[in-house]
């Protein structure tokens, strides 16, 4: 799958995603399969220097926090694009994993089970 850029992100509703294995108010009628989003990121030299300066003062290192949040969001959005392409209505059991591939380069994986659902009142 090609990399998903921000402008390609889907409008998949966030309320149809969960870390649980049930979606309140809905019945799972079909399991489509595992969907995932992978992002591999490296820190820039400027970001690393800036974070090093922040670490001298202690507390939250906002440059790394913002990078981590953006990377997780991109992996999540990529997973949702895969779910939409698979004609899923929801994604359950969502998890994240991260692996340092080499110094300063990290892979972030977001994955879950794509399902089709029906509202309980139907």
PDB file of C-alpha atoms in Angstrom:
ATOM      1  CA  UNK A   1       0.000   0.000   0.000  1.00  0.00           C
ATOM      2  CA  UNK A   2       1.272   3.447  -0.800  1.00  0.00           C
ATOM      3  CA  UNK A   3       1.915   5.955   1.923  1.00  0.00           C
ATOM      4  CA  UNK A   4      -1.133   7.956   2.985  1.00  0.00           C
ATOM      5  CA  UNK A   5      -0.669  11.705   3.004  1.00  0.00           C
ATOM      6  CA  UNK A   6      -2.868  14.001   5.058  1.00  0.00           C
ATOM      7  CA  UNK A   7      -5.002  15.044   2.076  1.00  0.00           C
ATOM      8  CA  UNK A   8      -5.833  11.378   1.410  1.00  0.00           C
ATOM      9  CA  UNK A   9      -7.138  10.689   4.921  1.00  0.00           C
ATOM     10  CA  UNK A  10     -10.631   9.237   5.055  1.00  0.00           C
ATOM     11  CA  UNK A  11     -13.708  10.566   6.813  1.00  0.00           C
ATOM     12  CA  UNK A  12     -14.106   7.262   8.671  1.00  0.00           C
ATOM     13  CA  UNK A  13     -15.954   8.243  11.891  1.00  0.00           C
ATOM     14  CA  UNK A  14     -13.770   8.019  15.001  1.00  0.00           C
ATOM     15  CA  UNK A  15     -16.801   6.896  17.046  1.00  0.00           C
ATOM     16  CA  UNK A  16     -16.717   3.684  14.993  1.00  0.00           C
ATOM     17  CA  UNK A  17     -13.269   2.796  16.349  1.00  0.00           C
ATOM     18  CA  UNK A  18     -12.447   1.222  19.698  1.00  0.00           C
ATOM     19  CA  UNK A  19      -9.733  -0.559  21.615  1.00  0.00           C
ATOM     20  CA  UNK A  20     -12.426  -2.950  22.843  1.00  0.00           C
ATOM     21  CA  UNK A  21     -13.765  -5.954  20.990  1.00  0.00           C
ATOM     22  CA  UNK A  22     -17.389  -4.786  20.914  1.00  0.00           C
ATOM     23  CA  UNK A  23     -18.937  -1.572  19.661  1.00  0.00           C
ATOM     24  CA  UNK A  24     -21.704  -0.400  22.026  1.00  0.00           C
ATOM     25  CA  UNK A  25     -25.057  -0.118  20.248  1.00  0.00           C
ATOM     26  CA  UNK A  26     -23.957  -2.302  17.335  1.00  0.00           C
ATOM     27  CA  UNK A  27     -23.819  -5.985  16.464  1.00  0.00           C
ATOM     28  CA  UNK A  28     -20.855  -7.296  14.483  1.00  0.00           C
ATOM     29  CA  UNK A  29     -22.193  -9.058  11.376  1.00  0.00           C
ATOM     30  CA  UNK A  30     -18.921  -9.765   9.555  1.00  0.00           C
ATOM     31  CA  UNK A  31     -15.208  -9.643  10.210  1.00  0.00           C
ATOM     32  CA  UNK A  32     -13.385  -8.148   7.261  1.00  0.00           C
ATOM     33  CA  UNK A  33      -9.839  -8.722   8.537  1.00  0.00           C
ATOM     34  CA  UNK A  34      -6.825  -7.026  10.026  1.00  0.00           C
ATOM     35  CA  UNK A  35      -6.113  -3.468   8.896  1.00  0.00           C
ATOM     36  CA  UNK A  36      -2.973  -1.530   9.686  1.00  0.00           C
ATOM     37  CA  UNK A  37      -1.148   1.717   9.252  1.00  0.00           C
ATOM     38  CA  UNK A  38       2.635   1.931   9.328  1.00  0.00           C
ATOM     39  CA  UNK A  39       4.734   5.087   9.568  1.00  0.00           C
ATOM     40  CA  UNK A  40       8.535   5.155   9.752  1.00  0.00           C
ATOM     41  CA  UNK A  41       9.948   8.398  11.103  1.00  0.00           C
ATOM     42  CA  UNK A  42      13.334   9.837  11.822  1.00  0.00           C
ATOM     43  CA  UNK A  43      14.165  12.813  13.958  1.00  0.00           C
ATOM     44  CA  UNK A  44      15.674  15.781  12.167  1.00  0.00           C
ATOM     45  CA  UNK A  45      18.994  17.202  13.350  1.00  0.00           C
ATOM     46  CA  UNK A  46      17.245  20.453  14.293  1.00  0.00           C
ATOM     47  CA  UNK A  47      14.529  18.630  16.223  1.00  0.00           C
ATOM     48  CA  UNK A  48      17.105  16.566  18.085  1.00  0.00           C
ATOM     49  CA  UNK A  49      19.127  19.664  19.033  1.00  0.00           C
ATOM     50  CA  UNK A  50      15.968  21.493  20.118  1.00  0.00           C
ATOM     51  CA  UNK A  51      14.837  18.525  22.201  1.00  0.00           C
ATOM     52  CA  UNK A  52      18.304  18.304  23.737  1.00  0.00           C
ATOM     53  CA  UNK A  53      18.018  21.916  24.851  1.00  0.00           C
ATOM     54  CA  UNK A  54      14.526  21.249  26.264  1.00  0.00           C
ATOM     55  CA  UNK A  55      15.846  18.246  28.190  1.00  0.00           C
ATOM     56  CA  UNK A  56      18.323  20.494  30.010  1.00  0.00           C
ATOM     57  CA  UNK A  57      15.373  22.208  31.709  1.00  0.00           C
ATOM     58  CA  UNK A  58      13.518  18.974  32.530  1.00  0.00           C
ATOM     59  CA  UNK A  59       9.830  18.227  32.114  1.00  0.00           C
ATOM     60  CA  UNK A  60       7.933  17.378  28.945  1.00  0.00           C
ATOM     61  CA  UNK A  61      10.053  17.458  25.804  1.00  0.00           C
ATOM     62  CA  UNK A  62       7.384  18.964  23.581  1.00  0.00           C
ATOM     63  CA  UNK A  63       9.278  18.543  20.296  1.00  0.00           C
ATOM     64  CA  UNK A  64       9.350  14.762  20.742  1.00  0.00           C
ATOM     65  CA  UNK A  65       5.809  14.658  22.158  1.00  0.00           C
ATOM     66  CA  UNK A  66       4.459  16.476  19.096  1.00  0.00           C
ATOM     67  CA  UNK A  67       6.433  14.211  16.743  1.00  0.00           C
ATOM     68  CA  UNK A  68       5.100  11.095  18.506  1.00  0.00           C
ATOM     69  CA  UNK A  69       1.488  12.379  18.394  1.00  0.00           C
ATOM     70  CA  UNK A  70       1.716  13.256  14.677  1.00  0.00           C
ATOM     71  CA  UNK A  71       3.242   9.876  13.866  1.00  0.00           C
ATOM     72  CA  UNK A  72       0.564   7.947  15.790  1.00  0.00           C
ATOM     73  CA  UNK A  73      -2.178   9.981  14.103  1.00  0.00           C
ATOM     74  CA  UNK A  74      -0.738   9.266  10.645  1.00  0.00           C
ATOM     75  CA  UNK A  75      -0.562   5.531  11.418  1.00  0.00           C
ATOM     76  CA  UNK A  76      -4.162   5.633  12.738  1.00  0.00           C
ATOM     77  CA  UNK A  77      -5.404   7.534   9.662  1.00  0.00           C
ATOM     78  CA  UNK A  78      -3.632   5.085   7.338  1.00  0.00           C
ATOM     79  CA  UNK A  79      -5.318   2.188   9.154  1.00  0.00           C
ATOM     80  CA  UNK A  80      -8.713   3.886   8.673  1.00  0.00           C
ATOM     81  CA  UNK A  81      -8.069   4.285   4.933  1.00  0.00           C
ATOM     82  CA  UNK A  82      -7.408   0.537   4.737  1.00  0.00           C
ATOM     83  CA  UNK A  83     -10.624  -0.129   6.674  1.00  0.00           C
ATOM     84  CA  UNK A  84     -12.625   2.055   4.304  1.00  0.00           C
ATOM     85  CA  UNK A  85     -11.052   0.350   1.270  1.00  0.00           C
ATOM     86  CA  UNK A  86     -12.143  -3.004   2.768  1.00  0.00           C
ATOM     87  CA  UNK A  87     -15.748  -1.720   3.115  1.00  0.00           C
ATOM     88  CA  UNK A  88     -15.656  -1.933   6.896  1.00  0.00           C
ATOM     89  CA  UNK A  89     -18.061   0.021   9.091  1.00  0.00           C
ATOM     90  CA  UNK A  90     -15.868  -0.058  12.199  1.00  0.00           C
ATOM     91  CA  UNK A  91     -12.452  -1.051  13.540  1.00  0.00           C
ATOM     92  CA  UNK A  92     -12.227  -2.863  16.874  1.00  0.00           C
ATOM     93  CA  UNK A  93      -9.320  -4.048  19.021  1.00  0.00           C
ATOM     94  CA  UNK A  94      -7.094  -1.151  17.971  1.00  0.00           C
ATOM     95  CA  UNK A  95      -3.511  -1.327  19.205  1.00  0.00           C
ATOM     96  CA  UNK A  96      -0.239   0.524  18.643  1.00  0.00           C
ATOM     97  CA  UNK A  97       3.282  -0.823  18.506  1.00  0.00           C
ATOM     98  CA  UNK A  98       6.578   0.972  18.007  1.00  0.00           C
ATOM     99  CA  UNK A  99      10.010  -0.367  17.124  1.00  0.00           C
ATOM    100  CA  UNK A 100      13.290   1.482  16.845  1.00  0.00           C
ATOM    101  CA  UNK A 101      14.634   0.275  13.495  1.00  0.00           C
ATOM    102  CA  UNK A 102      17.965   2.052  13.910  1.00  0.00           C
ATOM    103  CA  UNK A 103      19.165   4.922  16.056  1.00  0.00           C
ATOM    104  CA  UNK A 104      16.793   7.826  15.546  1.00  0.00           C
ATOM    105  CA  UNK A 105      14.460   5.903  13.191  1.00  0.00           C
ATOM    106  CA  UNK A 106      11.225   4.495  14.594  1.00  0.00           C
ATOM    107  CA  UNK A 107       8.421   2.476  13.041  1.00  0.00           C
ATOM    108  CA  UNK A 108       4.941   3.072  14.453  1.00  0.00           C
ATOM    109  CA  UNK A 109       2.265   0.498  13.687  1.00  0.00           C
ATOM    110  CA  UNK A 110      -1.443   0.954  14.352  1.00  0.00           C
ATOM    111  CA  UNK A 111      -3.616  -2.101  13.762  1.00  0.00           C
ATOM    112  CA  UNK A 112      -7.071  -3.444  14.460  1.00  0.00           C
ATOM    113  CA  UNK A 113      -9.823  -5.714  13.174  1.00  0.00           C
ATOM    114  CA  UNK A 114     -12.070  -4.250  10.486  1.00  0.00           C
ATOM    115  CA  UNK A 115     -15.705  -5.295  10.885  1.00  0.00           C
ATOM    116  CA  UNK A 116     -19.121  -4.679   9.397  1.00  0.00           C
ATOM    117  CA  UNK A 117     -21.831  -3.833  11.911  1.00  0.00           C
ATOM    118  CA  UNK A 118     -25.571  -3.220  12.220  1.00  0.00           C
ATOM    119  CA  UNK A 119     -27.223  -0.992  14.787  1.00  0.00           C
ATOM    120  CA  UNK A 120     -28.962  -2.981  17.542  1.00  0.00           C
ATOM    121  CA  UNK A 121     -32.281  -1.236  16.827  1.00  0.00           C
ATOM    122  CA  UNK A 122     -32.336  -2.495  13.195  1.00  0.00           C
TER     123      UNK A 122
END
